[in-house]
Structure formats: C-alpha cells, structure tokens
PDB file of N, CA, C and O in Angstrom, chain B, residues numbered from 101:
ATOM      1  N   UNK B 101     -22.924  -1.293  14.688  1.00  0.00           N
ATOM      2  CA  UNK B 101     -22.491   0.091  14.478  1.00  0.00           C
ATOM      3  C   UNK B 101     -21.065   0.151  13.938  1.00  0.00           C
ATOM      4  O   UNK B 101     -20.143  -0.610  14.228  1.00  0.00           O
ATOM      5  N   UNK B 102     -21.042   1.494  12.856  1.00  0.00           N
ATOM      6  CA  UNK B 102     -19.552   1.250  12.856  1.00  0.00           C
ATOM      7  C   UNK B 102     -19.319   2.346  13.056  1.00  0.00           C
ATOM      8  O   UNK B 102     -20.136   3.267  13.025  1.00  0.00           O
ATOM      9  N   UNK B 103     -18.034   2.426  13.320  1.00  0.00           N
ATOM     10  CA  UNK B 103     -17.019   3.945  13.844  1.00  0.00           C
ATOM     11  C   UNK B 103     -16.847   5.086  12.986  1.00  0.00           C
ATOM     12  O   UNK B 103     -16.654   4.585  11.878  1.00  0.00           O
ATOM     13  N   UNK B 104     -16.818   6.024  12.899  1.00  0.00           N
ATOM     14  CA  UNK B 104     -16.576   7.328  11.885  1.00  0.00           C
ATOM     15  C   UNK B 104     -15.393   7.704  12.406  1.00  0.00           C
ATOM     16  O   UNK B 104     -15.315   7.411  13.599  1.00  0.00           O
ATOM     17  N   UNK B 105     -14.272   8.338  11.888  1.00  0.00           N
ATOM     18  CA  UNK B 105     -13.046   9.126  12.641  1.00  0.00           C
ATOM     19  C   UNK B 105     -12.568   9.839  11.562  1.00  0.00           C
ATOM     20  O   UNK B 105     -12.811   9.200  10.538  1.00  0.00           O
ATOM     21  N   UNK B 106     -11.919  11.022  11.295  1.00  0.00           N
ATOM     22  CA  UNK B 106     -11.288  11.614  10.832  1.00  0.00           C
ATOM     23  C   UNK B 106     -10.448  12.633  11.218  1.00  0.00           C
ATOM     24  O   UNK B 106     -10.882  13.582  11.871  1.00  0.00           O
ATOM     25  N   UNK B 107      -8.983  12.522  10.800  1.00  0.00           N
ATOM     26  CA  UNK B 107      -8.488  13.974  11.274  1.00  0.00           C
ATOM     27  C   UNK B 107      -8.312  15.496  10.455  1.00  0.00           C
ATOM     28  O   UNK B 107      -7.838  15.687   9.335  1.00  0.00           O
ATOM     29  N   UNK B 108      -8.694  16.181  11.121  1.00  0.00           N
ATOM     30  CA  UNK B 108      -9.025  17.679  10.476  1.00  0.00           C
ATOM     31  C   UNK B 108      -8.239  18.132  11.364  1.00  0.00           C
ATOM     32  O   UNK B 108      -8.180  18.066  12.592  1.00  0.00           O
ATOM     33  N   UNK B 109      -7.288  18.884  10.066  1.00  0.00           N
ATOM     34  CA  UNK B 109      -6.262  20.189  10.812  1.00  0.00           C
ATOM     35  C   UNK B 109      -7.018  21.149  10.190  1.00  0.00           C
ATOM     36  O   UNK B 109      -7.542  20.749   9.150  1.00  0.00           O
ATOM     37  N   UNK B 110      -7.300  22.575  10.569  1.00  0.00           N
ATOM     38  CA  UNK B 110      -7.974  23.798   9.860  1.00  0.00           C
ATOM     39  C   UNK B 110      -6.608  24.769   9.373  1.00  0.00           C
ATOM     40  O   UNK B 110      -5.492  24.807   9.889  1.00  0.00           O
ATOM     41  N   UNK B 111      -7.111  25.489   8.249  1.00  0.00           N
ATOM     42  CA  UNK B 111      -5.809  26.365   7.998  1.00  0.00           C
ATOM     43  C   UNK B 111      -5.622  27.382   8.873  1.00  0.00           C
ATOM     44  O   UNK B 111      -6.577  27.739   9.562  1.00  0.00           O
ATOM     45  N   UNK B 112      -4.068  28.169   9.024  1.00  0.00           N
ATOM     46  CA  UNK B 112      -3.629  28.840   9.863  1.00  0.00           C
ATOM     47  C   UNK B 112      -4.861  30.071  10.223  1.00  0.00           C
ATOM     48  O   UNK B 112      -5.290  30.900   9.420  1.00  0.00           O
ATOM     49  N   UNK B 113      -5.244  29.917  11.581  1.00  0.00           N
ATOM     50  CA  UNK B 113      -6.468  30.969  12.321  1.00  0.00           C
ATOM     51  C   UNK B 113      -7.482  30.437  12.244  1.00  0.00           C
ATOM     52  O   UNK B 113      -8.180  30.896  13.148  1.00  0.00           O
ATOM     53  N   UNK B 114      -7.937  29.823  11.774  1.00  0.00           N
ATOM     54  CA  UNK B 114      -9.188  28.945  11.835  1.00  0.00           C
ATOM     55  C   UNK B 114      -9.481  27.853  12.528  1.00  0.00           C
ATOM     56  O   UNK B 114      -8.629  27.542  13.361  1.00  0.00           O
ATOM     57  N   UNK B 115     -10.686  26.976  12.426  1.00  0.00           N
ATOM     58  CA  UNK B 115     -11.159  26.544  13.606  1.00  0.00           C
ATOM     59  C   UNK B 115     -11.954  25.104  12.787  1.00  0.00           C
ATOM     60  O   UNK B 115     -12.830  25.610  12.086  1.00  0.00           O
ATOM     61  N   UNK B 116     -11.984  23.969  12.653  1.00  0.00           N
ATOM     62  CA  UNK B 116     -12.956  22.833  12.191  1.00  0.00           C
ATOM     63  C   UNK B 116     -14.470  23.433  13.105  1.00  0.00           C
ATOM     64  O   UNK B 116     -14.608  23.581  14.320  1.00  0.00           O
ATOM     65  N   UNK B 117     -15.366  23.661  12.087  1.00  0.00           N
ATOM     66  CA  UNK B 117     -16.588  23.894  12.914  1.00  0.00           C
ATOM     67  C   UNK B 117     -17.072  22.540  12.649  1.00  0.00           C
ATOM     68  O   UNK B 117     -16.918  21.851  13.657  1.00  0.00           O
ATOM     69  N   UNK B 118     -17.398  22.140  12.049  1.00  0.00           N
ATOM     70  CA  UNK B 118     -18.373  20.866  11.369  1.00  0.00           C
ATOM     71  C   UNK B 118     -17.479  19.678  10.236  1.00  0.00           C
ATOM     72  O   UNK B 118     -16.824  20.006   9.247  1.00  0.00           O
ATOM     73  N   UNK B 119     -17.738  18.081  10.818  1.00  0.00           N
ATOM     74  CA  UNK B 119     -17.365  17.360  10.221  1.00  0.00           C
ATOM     75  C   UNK B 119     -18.158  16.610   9.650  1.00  0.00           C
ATOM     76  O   UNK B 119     -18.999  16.041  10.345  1.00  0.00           O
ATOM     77  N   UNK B 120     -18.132  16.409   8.373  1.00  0.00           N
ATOM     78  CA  UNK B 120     -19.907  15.915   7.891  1.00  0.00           C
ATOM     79  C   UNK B 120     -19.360  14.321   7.412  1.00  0.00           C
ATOM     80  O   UNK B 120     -18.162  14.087   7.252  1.00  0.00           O
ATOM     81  N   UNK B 121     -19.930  13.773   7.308  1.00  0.00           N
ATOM     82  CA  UNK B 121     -19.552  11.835   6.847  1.00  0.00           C
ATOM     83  C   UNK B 121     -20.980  11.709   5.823  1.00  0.00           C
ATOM     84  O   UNK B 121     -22.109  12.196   5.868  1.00  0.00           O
ATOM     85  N   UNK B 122     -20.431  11.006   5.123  1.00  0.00           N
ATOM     86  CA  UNK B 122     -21.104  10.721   3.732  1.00  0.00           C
ATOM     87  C   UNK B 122     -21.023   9.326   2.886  1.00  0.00           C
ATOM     88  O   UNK B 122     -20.317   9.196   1.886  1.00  0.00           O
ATOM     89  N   UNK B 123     -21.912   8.229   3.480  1.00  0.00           N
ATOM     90  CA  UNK B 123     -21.969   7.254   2.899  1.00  0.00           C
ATOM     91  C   UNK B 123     -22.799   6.914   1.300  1.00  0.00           C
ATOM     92  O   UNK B 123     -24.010   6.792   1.118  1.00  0.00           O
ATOM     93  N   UNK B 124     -21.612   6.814   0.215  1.00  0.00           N
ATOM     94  CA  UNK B 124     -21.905   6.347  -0.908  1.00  0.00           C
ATOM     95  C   UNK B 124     -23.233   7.752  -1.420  1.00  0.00           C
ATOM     96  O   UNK B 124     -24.451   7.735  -1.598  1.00  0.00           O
ATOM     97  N   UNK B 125     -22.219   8.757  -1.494  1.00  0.00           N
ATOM     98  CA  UNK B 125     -22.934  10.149  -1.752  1.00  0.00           C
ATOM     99  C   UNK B 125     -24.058  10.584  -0.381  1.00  0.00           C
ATOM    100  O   UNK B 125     -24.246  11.801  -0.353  1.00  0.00           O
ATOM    101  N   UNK B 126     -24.681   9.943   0.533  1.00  0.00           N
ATOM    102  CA  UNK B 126     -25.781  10.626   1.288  1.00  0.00           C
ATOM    103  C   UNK B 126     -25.163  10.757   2.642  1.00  0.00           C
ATOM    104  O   UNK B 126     -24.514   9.961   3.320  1.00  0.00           O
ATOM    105  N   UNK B 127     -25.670  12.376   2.905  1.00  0.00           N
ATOM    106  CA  UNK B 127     -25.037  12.262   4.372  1.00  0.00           C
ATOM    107  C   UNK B 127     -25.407  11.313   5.107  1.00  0.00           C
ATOM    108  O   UNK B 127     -26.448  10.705   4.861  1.00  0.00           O
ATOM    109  N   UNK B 128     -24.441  10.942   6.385  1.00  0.00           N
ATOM    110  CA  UNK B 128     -24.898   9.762   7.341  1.00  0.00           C
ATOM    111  C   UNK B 128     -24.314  10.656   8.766  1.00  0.00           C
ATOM    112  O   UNK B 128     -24.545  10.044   9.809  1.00  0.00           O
ATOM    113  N   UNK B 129     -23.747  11.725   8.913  1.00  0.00           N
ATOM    114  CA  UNK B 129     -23.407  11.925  10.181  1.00  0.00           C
ATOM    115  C   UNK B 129     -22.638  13.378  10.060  1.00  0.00           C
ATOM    116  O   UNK B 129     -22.101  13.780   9.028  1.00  0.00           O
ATOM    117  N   UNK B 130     -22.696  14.195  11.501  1.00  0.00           N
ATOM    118  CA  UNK B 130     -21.889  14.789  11.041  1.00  0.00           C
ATOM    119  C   UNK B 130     -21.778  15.155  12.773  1.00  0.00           C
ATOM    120  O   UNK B 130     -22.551  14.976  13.714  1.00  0.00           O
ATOM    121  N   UNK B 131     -20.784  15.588  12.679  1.00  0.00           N
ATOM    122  CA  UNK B 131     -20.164  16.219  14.305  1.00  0.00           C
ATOM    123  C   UNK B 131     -19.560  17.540  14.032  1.00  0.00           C
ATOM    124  O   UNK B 131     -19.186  18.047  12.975  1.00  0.00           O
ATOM    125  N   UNK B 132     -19.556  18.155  15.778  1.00  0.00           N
ATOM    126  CA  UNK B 132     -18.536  19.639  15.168  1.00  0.00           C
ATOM    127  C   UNK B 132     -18.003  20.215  16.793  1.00  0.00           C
ATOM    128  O   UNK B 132     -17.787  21.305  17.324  1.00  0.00           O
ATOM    129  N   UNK B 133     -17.931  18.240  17.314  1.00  0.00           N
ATOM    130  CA  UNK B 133     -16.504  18.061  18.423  1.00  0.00           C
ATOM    131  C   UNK B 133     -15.739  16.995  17.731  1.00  0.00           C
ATOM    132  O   UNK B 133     -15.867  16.071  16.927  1.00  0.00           O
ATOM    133  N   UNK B 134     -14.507  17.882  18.788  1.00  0.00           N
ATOM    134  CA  UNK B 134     -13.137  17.381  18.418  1.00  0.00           C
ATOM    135  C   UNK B 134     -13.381  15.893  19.301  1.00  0.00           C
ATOM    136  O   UNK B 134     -14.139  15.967  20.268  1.00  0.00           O
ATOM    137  N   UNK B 135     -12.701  14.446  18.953  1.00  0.00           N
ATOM    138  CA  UNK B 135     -11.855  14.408  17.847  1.00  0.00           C
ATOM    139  C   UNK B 135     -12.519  14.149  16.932  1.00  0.00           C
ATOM    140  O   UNK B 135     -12.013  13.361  16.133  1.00  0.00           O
ATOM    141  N   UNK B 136     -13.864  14.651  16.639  1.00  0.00           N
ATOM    142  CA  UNK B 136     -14.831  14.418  15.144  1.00  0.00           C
ATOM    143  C   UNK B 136     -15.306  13.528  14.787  1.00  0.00           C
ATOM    144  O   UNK B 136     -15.740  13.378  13.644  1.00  0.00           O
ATOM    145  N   UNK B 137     -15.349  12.504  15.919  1.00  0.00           N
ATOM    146  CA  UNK B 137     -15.656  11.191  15.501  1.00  0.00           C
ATOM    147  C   UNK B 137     -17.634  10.456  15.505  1.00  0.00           C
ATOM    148  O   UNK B 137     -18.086  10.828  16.587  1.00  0.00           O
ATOM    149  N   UNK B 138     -18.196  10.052  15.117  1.00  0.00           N
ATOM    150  CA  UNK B 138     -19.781   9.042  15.173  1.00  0.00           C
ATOM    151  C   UNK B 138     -19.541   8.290  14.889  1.00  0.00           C
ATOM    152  O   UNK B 138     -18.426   7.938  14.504  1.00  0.00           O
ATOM    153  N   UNK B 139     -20.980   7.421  14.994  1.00  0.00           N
ATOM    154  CA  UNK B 139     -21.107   6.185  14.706  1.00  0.00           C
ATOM    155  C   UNK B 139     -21.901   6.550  14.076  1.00  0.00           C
ATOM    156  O   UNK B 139     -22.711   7.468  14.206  1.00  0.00           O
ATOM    157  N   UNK B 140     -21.533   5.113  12.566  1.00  0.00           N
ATOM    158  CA  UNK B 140     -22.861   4.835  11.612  1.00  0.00           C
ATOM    159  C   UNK B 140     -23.522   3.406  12.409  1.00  0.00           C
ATOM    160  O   UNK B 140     -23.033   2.296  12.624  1.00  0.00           O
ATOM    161  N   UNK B 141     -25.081   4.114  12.774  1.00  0.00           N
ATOM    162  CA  UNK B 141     -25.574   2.708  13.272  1.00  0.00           C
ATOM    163  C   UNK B 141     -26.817   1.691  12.299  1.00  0.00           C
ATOM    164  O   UNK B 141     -27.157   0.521  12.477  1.00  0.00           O
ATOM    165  N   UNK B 142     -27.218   2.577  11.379  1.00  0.00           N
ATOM    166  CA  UNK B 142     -27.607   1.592  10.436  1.00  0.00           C
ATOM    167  C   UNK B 142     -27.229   0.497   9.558  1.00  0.00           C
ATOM    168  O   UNK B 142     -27.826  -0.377   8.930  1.00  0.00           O
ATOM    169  N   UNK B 143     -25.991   0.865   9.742  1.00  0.00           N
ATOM    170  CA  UNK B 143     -25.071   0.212   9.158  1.00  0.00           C
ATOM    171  C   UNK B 143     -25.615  -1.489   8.333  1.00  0.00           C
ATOM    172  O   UNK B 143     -25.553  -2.478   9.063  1.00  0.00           O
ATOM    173  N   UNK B 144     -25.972  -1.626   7.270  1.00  0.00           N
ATOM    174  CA  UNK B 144     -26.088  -3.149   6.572  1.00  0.00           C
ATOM    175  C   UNK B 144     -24.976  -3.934   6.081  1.00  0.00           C
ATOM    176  O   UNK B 144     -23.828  -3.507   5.952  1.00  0.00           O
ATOM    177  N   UNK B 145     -25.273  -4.807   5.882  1.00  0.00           N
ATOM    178  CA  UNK B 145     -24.111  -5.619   5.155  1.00  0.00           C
ATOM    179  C   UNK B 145     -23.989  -5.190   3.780  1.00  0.00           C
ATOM    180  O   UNK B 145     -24.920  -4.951   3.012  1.00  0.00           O
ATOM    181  N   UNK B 146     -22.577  -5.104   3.513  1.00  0.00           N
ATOM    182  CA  UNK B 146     -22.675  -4.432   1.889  1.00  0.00           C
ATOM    183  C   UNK B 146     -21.354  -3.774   1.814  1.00  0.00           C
ATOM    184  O   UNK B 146     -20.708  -3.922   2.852  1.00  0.00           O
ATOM    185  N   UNK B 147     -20.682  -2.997   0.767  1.00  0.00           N
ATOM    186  CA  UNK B 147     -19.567  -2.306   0.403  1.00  0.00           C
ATOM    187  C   UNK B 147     -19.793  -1.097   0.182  1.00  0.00           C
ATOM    188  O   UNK B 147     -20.822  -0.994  -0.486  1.00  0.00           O
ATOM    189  N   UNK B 148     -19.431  -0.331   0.366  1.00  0.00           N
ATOM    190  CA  UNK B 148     -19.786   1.278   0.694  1.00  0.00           C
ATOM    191  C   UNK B 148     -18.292   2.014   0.088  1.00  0.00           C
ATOM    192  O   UNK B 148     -17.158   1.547  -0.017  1.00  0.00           O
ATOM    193  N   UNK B 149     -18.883   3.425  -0.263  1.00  0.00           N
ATOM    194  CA  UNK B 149     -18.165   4.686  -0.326  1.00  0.00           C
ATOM    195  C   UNK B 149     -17.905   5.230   0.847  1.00  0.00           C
ATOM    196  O   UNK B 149     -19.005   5.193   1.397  1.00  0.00           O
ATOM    197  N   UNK B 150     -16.962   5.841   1.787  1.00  0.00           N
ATOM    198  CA  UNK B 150     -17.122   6.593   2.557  1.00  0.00           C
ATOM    199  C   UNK B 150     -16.120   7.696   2.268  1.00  0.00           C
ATOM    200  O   UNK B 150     -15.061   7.510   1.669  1.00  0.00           O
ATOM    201  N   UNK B 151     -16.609   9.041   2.816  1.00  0.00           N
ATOM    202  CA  UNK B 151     -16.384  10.318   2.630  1.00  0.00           C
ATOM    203  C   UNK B 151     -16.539  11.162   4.066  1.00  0.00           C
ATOM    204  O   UNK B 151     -17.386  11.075   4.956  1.00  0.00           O
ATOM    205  N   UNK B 152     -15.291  12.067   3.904  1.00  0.00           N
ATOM    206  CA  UNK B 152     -15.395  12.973   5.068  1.00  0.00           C
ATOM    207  C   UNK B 152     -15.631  14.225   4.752  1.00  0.00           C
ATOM    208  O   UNK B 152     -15.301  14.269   3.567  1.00  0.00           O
ATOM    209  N   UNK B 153     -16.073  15.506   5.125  1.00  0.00           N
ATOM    210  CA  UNK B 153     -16.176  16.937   4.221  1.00  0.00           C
ATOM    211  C   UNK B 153     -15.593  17.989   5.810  1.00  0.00           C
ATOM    212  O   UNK B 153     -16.627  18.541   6.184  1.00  0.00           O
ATOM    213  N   UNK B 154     -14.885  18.245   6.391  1.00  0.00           N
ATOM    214  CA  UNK B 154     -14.698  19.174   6.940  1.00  0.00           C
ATOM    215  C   UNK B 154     -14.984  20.710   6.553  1.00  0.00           C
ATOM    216  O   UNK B 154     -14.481  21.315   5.606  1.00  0.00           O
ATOM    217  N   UNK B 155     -15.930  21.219   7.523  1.00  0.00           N
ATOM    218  CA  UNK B 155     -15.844  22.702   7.095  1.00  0.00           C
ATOM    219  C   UNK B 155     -15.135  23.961   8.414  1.00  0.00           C
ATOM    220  O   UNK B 155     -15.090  23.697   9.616  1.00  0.00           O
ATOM    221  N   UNK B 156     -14.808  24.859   7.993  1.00  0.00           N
ATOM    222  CA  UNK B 156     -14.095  25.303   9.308  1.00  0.00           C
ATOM    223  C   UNK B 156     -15.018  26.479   9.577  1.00  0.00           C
ATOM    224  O   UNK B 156     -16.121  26.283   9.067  1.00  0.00           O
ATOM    225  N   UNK B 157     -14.898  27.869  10.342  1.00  0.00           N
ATOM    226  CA  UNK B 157     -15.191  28.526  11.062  1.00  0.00           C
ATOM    227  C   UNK B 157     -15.808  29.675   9.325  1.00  0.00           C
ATOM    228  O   UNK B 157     -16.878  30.257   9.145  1.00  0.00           O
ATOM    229  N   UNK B 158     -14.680  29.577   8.478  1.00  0.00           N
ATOM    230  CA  UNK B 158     -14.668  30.257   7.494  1.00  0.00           C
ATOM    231  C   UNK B 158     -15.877  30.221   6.304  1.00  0.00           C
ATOM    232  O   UNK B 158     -16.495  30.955   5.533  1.00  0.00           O
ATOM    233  N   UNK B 159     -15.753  28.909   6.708  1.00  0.00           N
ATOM    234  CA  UNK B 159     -16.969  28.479   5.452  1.00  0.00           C
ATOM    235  C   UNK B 159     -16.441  27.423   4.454  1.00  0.00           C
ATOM    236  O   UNK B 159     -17.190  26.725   3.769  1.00  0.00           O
ATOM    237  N   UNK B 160     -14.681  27.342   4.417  1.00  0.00           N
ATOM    238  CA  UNK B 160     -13.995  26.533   4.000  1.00  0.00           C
ATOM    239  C   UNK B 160     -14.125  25.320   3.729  1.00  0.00           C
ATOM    240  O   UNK B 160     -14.273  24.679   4.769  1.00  0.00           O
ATOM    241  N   UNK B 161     -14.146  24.559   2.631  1.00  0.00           N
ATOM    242  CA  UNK B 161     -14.110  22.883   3.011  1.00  0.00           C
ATOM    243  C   UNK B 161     -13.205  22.062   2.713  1.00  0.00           C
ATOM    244  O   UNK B 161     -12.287  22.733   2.240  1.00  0.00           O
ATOM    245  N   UNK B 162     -12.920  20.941   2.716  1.00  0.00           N
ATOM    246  CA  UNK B 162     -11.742  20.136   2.552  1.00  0.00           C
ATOM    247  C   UNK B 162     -12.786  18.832   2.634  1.00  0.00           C
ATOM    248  O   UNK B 162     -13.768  18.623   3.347  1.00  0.00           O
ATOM    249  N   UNK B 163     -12.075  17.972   1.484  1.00  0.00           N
ATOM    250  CA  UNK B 163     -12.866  16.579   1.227  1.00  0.00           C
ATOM    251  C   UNK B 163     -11.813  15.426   1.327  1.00  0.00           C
ATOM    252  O   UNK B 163     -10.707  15.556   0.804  1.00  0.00           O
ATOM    253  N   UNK B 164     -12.143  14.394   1.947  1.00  0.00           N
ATOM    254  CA  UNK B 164     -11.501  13.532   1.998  1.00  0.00           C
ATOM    255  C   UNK B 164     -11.417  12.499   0.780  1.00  0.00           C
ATOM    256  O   UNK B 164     -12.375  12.388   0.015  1.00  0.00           O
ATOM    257  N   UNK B 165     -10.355  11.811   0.631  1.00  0.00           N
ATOM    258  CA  UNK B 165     -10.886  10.817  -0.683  1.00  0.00           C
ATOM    259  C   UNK B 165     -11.394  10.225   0.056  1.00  0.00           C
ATOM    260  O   UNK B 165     -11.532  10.508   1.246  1.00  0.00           O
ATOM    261  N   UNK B 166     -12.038   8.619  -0.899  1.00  0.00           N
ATOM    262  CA  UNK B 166     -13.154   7.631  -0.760  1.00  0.00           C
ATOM    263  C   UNK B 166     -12.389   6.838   0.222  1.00  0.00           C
ATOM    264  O   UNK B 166     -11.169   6.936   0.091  1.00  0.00           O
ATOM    265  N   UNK B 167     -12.879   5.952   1.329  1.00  0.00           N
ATOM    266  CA  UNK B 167     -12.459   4.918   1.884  1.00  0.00           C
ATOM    267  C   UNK B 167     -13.686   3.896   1.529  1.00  0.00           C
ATOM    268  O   UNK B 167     -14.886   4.132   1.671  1.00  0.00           O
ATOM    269  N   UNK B 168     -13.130   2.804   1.076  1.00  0.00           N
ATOM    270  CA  UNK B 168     -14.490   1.593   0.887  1.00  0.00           C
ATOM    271  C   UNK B 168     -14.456   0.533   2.568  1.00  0.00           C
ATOM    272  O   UNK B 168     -13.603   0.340   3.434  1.00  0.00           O
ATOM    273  N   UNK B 169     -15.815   0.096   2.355  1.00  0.00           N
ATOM    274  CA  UNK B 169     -16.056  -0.025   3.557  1.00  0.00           C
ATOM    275  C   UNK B 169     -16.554  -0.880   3.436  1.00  0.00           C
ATOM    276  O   UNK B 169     -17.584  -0.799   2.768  1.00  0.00           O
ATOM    277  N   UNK B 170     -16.222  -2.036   3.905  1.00  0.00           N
ATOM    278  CA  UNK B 170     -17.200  -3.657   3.385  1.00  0.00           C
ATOM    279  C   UNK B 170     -17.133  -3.991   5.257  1.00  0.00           C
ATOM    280  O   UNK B 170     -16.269  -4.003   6.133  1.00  0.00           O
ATOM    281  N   UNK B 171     -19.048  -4.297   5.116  1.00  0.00           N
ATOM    282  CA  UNK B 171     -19.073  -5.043   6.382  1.00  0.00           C
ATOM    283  C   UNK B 171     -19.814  -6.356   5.883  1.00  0.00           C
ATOM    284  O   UNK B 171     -20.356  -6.764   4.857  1.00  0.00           O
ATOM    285  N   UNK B 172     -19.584  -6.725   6.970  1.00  0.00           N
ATOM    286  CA  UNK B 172     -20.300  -8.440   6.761  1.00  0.00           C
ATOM    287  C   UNK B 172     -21.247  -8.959   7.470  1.00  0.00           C
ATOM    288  O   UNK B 172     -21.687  -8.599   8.562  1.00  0.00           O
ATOM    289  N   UNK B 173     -21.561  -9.878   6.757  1.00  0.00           N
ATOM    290  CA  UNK B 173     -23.100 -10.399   7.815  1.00  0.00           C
ATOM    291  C   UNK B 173     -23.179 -10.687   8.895  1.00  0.00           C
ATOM    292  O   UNK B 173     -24.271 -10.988   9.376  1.00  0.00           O
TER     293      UNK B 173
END
C-alpha cells in the first residue's frame, strides 16, 4: 500500500469538502476527512503520475501539480 496525503487550505469561509487522488489521469481515492489522507492499495510496481483535486463546500477546485511516484518490486 502506499500513502496518499495532501494539504488543503480552503479560501476565506469555506470548508475542503472532498479530496479526490488521481493516479496517472484515473481516480484512485478520494476522502472528505481532515487530514485528507488514503491509501493506494493496488498499488504495482511501476512509475506513476500522481494528482490531488481538492473541492470545497463551494464547488471550488484547486489541483495539485504532478508528483511521480516510482515503486519497486
């Protein structure tokens, strides 16, 4: 398994409802408790895209850039 984490501040009055995770374009997870964190447990060996998409109370979103993600055998 591997770890998901991201931090989401929401803009002033608002609220992070939903944190969505997105491996190499397809969702893989999403939470909408604080501190926002899953696990990817399918996880294969290989190099990956990873992506965060916060949305808040508003409807708002905010995207994270790419983190690459190499696991090993």
């Amino acid at each position: 398994p591997v770890p998901l984490a991201v931090t989401a501040t929401p803009a002033a009055g608002r609220t992070i409802a939903t944190v969505f995770y997105y491996v190499d374009g397809n969702a893989q997870a999403a939470t909408s408790v604080s501190p926002f964190s899953d696990t990817w447990t399918n996880a294969q060996p290989g190099t990956y895209s990873v992506r965060a998409v916060a949305k808040d109370d508003a409807g708002g979103m905010a995207f994270s850039g790419p983190a690459t993600v190499t696991i090993g055998p």
